Amino acid sequence: MKKVLVIALFLLGICNANAFGMVQEIILTELYPIMPLDDPEDGAGGTRPDPTQFRAFINGNSLSVGAYTEVPAYVEVIDQETGEVVVEEEFLDETETTINQTGSYVVQIYSGNTVMTGEFEVE
């Protein structure tokens, strides 16, 4: 019985991490490759950034974004309910911004020929 209680409390802690001010990583996936399939650079020696070079974190209403691609990147945050773009910013390596309204958002990070996207909540 103690084990079940400990596991339940552990899972509850993970689910409520944002409520306690813990930083949560936003899961990013590649939206689509911009480079055409017949492009000669679309291969092992291509110039597309590695998707693992992109990171995003939410801590309360503070959003941190990183694109470690050695070229300028652009971040866009979209309110899922209204479709309004609430953040538009160009940056190099990393940036941090504040989301003023609670709600569900989509973050999109553009760098080189790669677009990474993820969803997050601001409570």
PDB file of C-alpha atoms in Angstrom:
ATOM      1  CA  MET A   1       0.000   0.000   0.000  1.00  0.00           C
ATOM      2  CA  LYS A   2       2.882   2.383   0.787  1.00  0.00           C
ATOM      3  CA  LYS A   3       4.400   1.774  -2.639  1.00  0.00           C
ATOM      4  CA  VAL A   4       1.141   2.676  -4.365  1.00  0.00           C
ATOM      5  CA  LEU A   5       0.868   5.855  -2.302  1.00  0.00           C
ATOM      6  CA  VAL A   6       4.479   6.843  -3.066  1.00  0.00           C
ATOM      7  CA  ILE A   7       4.001   6.221  -6.791  1.00  0.00           C
ATOM      8  CA  ALA A   8       0.725   8.170  -6.791  1.00  0.00           C
ATOM      9  CA  LEU A   9       2.359  11.137  -5.048  1.00  0.00           C
ATOM     10  CA  PHE A  10       5.304  11.005  -7.462  1.00  0.00           C
ATOM     11  CA  LEU A  11       2.973  11.068 -10.477  1.00  0.00           C
ATOM     12  CA  LEU A  12       0.932  13.866  -8.931  1.00  0.00           C
ATOM     13  CA  GLY A  13       4.131  15.851  -8.479  1.00  0.00           C
ATOM     14  CA  ILE A  14       5.055  15.382 -12.129  1.00  0.00           C
ATOM     15  CA  CYS A  15       1.580  16.443 -13.295  1.00  0.00           C
ATOM     16  CA  ASN A  16       1.653  19.559 -11.118  1.00  0.00           C
ATOM     17  CA  ALA A  17       5.273  20.530 -11.797  1.00  0.00           C
ATOM     18  CA  ASN A  18       4.257  23.766 -13.496  1.00  0.00           C
ATOM     19  CA  ALA A  19       2.077  24.743 -10.523  1.00  0.00           C
ATOM     20  CA  PHE A  20       5.117  24.568  -8.260  1.00  0.00           C
ATOM     21  CA  GLY A  21       7.246  26.765 -10.534  1.00  0.00           C
ATOM     22  CA  MET A  22       9.305  23.999 -12.095  1.00  0.00           C
ATOM     23  CA  VAL A  23      10.590  24.441 -15.626  1.00  0.00           C
ATOM     24  CA  GLN A  24       8.919  22.165 -18.168  1.00  0.00           C
ATOM     25  CA  GLU A  25      10.453  21.313 -21.503  1.00  0.00           C
ATOM     26  CA  ILE A  26       8.164  21.734 -24.510  1.00  0.00           C
ATOM     27  CA  ILE A  27       8.270  18.705 -26.797  1.00  0.00           C
ATOM     28  CA  LEU A  28       9.257  19.926 -30.254  1.00  0.00           C
ATOM     29  CA  THR A  29       8.671  18.087 -33.502  1.00  0.00           C
ATOM     30  CA  GLU A  30       9.726  18.965 -37.009  1.00  0.00           C
ATOM     31  CA  LEU A  31       6.756  20.553 -38.761  1.00  0.00           C
ATOM     32  CA  TYR A  32       7.909  19.995 -42.320  1.00  0.00           C
ATOM     33  CA  PRO A  33      11.114  20.319 -44.274  1.00  0.00           C
ATOM     34  CA  ILE A  34      11.205  23.489 -46.354  1.00  0.00           C
ATOM     35  CA  MET A  35      13.930  22.188 -48.667  1.00  0.00           C
ATOM     36  CA  PRO A  36      12.535  20.576 -51.860  1.00  0.00           C
ATOM     37  CA  LEU A  37      13.120  16.853 -52.241  1.00  0.00           C
ATOM     38  CA  ASP A  38      15.113  17.281 -55.447  1.00  0.00           C
ATOM     39  CA  ASP A  39      17.522  19.806 -53.893  1.00  0.00           C
ATOM     40  CA  PRO A  40      21.145  18.593 -54.303  1.00  0.00           C
ATOM     41  CA  GLU A  41      21.910  19.665 -50.712  1.00  0.00           C
ATOM     42  CA  ASP A  42      19.170  17.384 -49.359  1.00  0.00           C
ATOM     43  CA  GLY A  43      21.411  14.517 -48.362  1.00  0.00           C
ATOM     44  CA  ALA A  44      24.083  13.481 -45.909  1.00  0.00           C
ATOM     45  CA  GLY A  45      26.101  16.625 -46.602  1.00  0.00           C
ATOM     46  CA  GLY A  46      23.065  18.967 -46.602  1.00  0.00           C
ATOM     47  CA  THR A  47      22.816  22.210 -44.689  1.00  0.00           C
ATOM     48  CA  ARG A  48      19.587  21.551 -42.754  1.00  0.00           C
ATOM     49  CA  PRO A  49      20.000  22.051 -38.990  1.00  0.00           C
ATOM     50  CA  ASP A  50      19.841  19.023 -36.736  1.00  0.00           C
ATOM     51  CA  PRO A  51      16.411  19.006 -34.983  1.00  0.00           C
ATOM     52  CA  THR A  52      18.111  18.272 -31.652  1.00  0.00           C
ATOM     53  CA  GLN A  53      19.609  21.781 -31.776  1.00  0.00           C
ATOM     54  CA  PHE A  54      16.197  23.252 -30.891  1.00  0.00           C
ATOM     55  CA  ARG A  55      14.929  23.556 -27.294  1.00  0.00           C
ATOM     56  CA  ALA A  56      11.969  25.277 -25.642  1.00  0.00           C
ATOM     57  CA  PHE A  57      10.979  25.559 -21.974  1.00  0.00           C
ATOM     58  CA  ILE A  58       8.047  27.104 -20.113  1.00  0.00           C
ATOM     59  CA  ASN A  59       8.322  28.260 -16.494  1.00  0.00           C
ATOM     60  CA  GLY A  60       5.025  29.789 -15.378  1.00  0.00           C
ATOM     61  CA  ASN A  61       4.494  32.432 -18.080  1.00  0.00           C
ATOM     62  CA  SER A  62       8.164  32.737 -19.064  1.00  0.00           C
ATOM     63  CA  LEU A  63       9.077  31.059 -22.363  1.00  0.00           C
ATOM     64  CA  SER A  64      12.712  30.242 -23.195  1.00  0.00           C
ATOM     65  CA  VAL A  65      13.619  29.181 -26.735  1.00  0.00           C
ATOM     66  CA  GLY A  66      16.949  28.029 -28.126  1.00  0.00           C
ATOM     67  CA  ALA A  67      18.051  27.321 -31.688  1.00  0.00           C
ATOM     68  CA  TYR A  68      21.751  26.486 -31.608  1.00  0.00           C
ATOM     69  CA  THR A  69      22.175  26.461 -35.384  1.00  0.00           C
ATOM     70  CA  GLU A  70      24.809  29.216 -35.789  1.00  0.00           C
ATOM     71  CA  VAL A  71      22.379  31.188 -37.989  1.00  0.00           C
ATOM     72  CA  PRO A  72      19.586  33.606 -37.062  1.00  0.00           C
ATOM     73  CA  ALA A  73      16.336  32.002 -35.955  1.00  0.00           C
ATOM     74  CA  TYR A  74      12.785  33.263 -35.674  1.00  0.00           C
ATOM     75  CA  VAL A  75      10.202  32.322 -33.035  1.00  0.00           C
ATOM     76  CA  GLU A  76       6.462  32.720 -33.292  1.00  0.00           C
ATOM     77  CA  VAL A  77       3.926  31.970 -30.529  1.00  0.00           C
ATOM     78  CA  ILE A  78       0.284  31.526 -31.534  1.00  0.00           C
ATOM     79  CA  ASP A  79      -2.741  31.518 -29.215  1.00  0.00           C
ATOM     80  CA  GLN A  80      -4.597  28.292 -30.091  1.00  0.00           C
ATOM     81  CA  GLU A  81      -8.012  29.703 -29.182  1.00  0.00           C
ATOM     82  CA  THR A  82      -7.879  32.943 -31.175  1.00  0.00           C
ATOM     83  CA  GLY A  83      -5.171  32.210 -33.753  1.00  0.00           C
ATOM     84  CA  GLU A  84      -3.479  35.478 -32.758  1.00  0.00           C
ATOM     85  CA  VAL A  85       0.299  35.686 -32.976  1.00  0.00           C
ATOM     86  CA  VAL A  86       1.381  36.893 -29.520  1.00  0.00           C
ATOM     87  CA  VAL A  87       5.170  36.720 -29.996  1.00  0.00           C
ATOM     88  CA  GLU A  88       7.271  37.354 -33.111  1.00  0.00           C
ATOM     89  CA  GLU A  89      10.993  37.645 -32.589  1.00  0.00           C
ATOM     90  CA  GLU A  90      14.257  37.047 -34.415  1.00  0.00           C
ATOM     91  CA  PHE A  91      17.171  35.824 -32.301  1.00  0.00           C
ATOM     92  CA  LEU A  92      20.565  34.142 -32.335  1.00  0.00           C
ATOM     93  CA  ASP A  93      21.121  31.075 -30.107  1.00  0.00           C
ATOM     94  CA  GLU A  94      18.447  31.757 -27.447  1.00  0.00           C
ATOM     95  CA  THR A  95      15.768  34.170 -26.295  1.00  0.00           C
ATOM     96  CA  GLU A  96      13.297  34.549 -23.459  1.00  0.00           C
ATOM     97  CA  THR A  97       9.868  36.168 -23.500  1.00  0.00           C
ATOM     98  CA  THR A  98       6.810  36.502 -21.276  1.00  0.00           C
ATOM     99  CA  ILE A  99       3.322  35.323 -22.261  1.00  0.00           C
ATOM    100  CA  ASN A 100       0.853  37.646 -20.537  1.00  0.00           C
ATOM    101  CA  GLN A 101      -2.418  35.688 -20.957  1.00  0.00           C
ATOM    102  CA  THR A 102      -3.278  32.219 -19.675  1.00  0.00           C
ATOM    103  CA  GLY A 103      -4.220  29.657 -22.315  1.00  0.00           C
ATOM    104  CA  SER A 104      -2.981  27.111 -24.831  1.00  0.00           C
ATOM    105  CA  TYR A 105      -0.250  28.122 -27.258  1.00  0.00           C
ATOM    106  CA  VAL A 106       1.799  26.794 -30.154  1.00  0.00           C
ATOM    107  CA  VAL A 107       5.469  27.735 -30.484  1.00  0.00           C
ATOM    108  CA  GLN A 108       7.130  27.577 -33.905  1.00  0.00           C
ATOM    109  CA  ILE A 109      10.880  28.005 -34.321  1.00  0.00           C
ATOM    110  CA  TYR A 110      12.287  28.671 -37.799  1.00  0.00           C
ATOM    111  CA  SER A 111      15.992  28.348 -38.566  1.00  0.00           C
ATOM    112  CA  GLY A 112      17.693  27.565 -41.842  1.00  0.00           C
ATOM    113  CA  ASN A 113      15.405  25.165 -43.665  1.00  0.00           C
ATOM    114  CA  THR A 114      13.852  23.690 -40.514  1.00  0.00           C
ATOM    115  CA  VAL A 115      10.627  24.458 -38.650  1.00  0.00           C
ATOM    116  CA  MET A 116      10.117  22.997 -35.178  1.00  0.00           C
ATOM    117  CA  THR A 117       6.781  23.237 -33.371  1.00  0.00           C
ATOM    118  CA  GLY A 118       5.344  22.362 -29.976  1.00  0.00           C
ATOM    119  CA  GLU A 119       2.341  23.049 -27.766  1.00  0.00           C
ATOM    120  CA  PHE A 120       2.281  24.408 -24.212  1.00  0.00           C
ATOM    121  CA  GLU A 121      -0.039  25.869 -21.582  1.00  0.00           C
ATOM    122  CA  VAL A 122       0.246  29.041 -19.552  1.00  0.00           C
ATOM    123  CA  GLU A 123      -1.725  28.807 -16.321  1.00  0.00           C
TER     124      GLU A 123
END
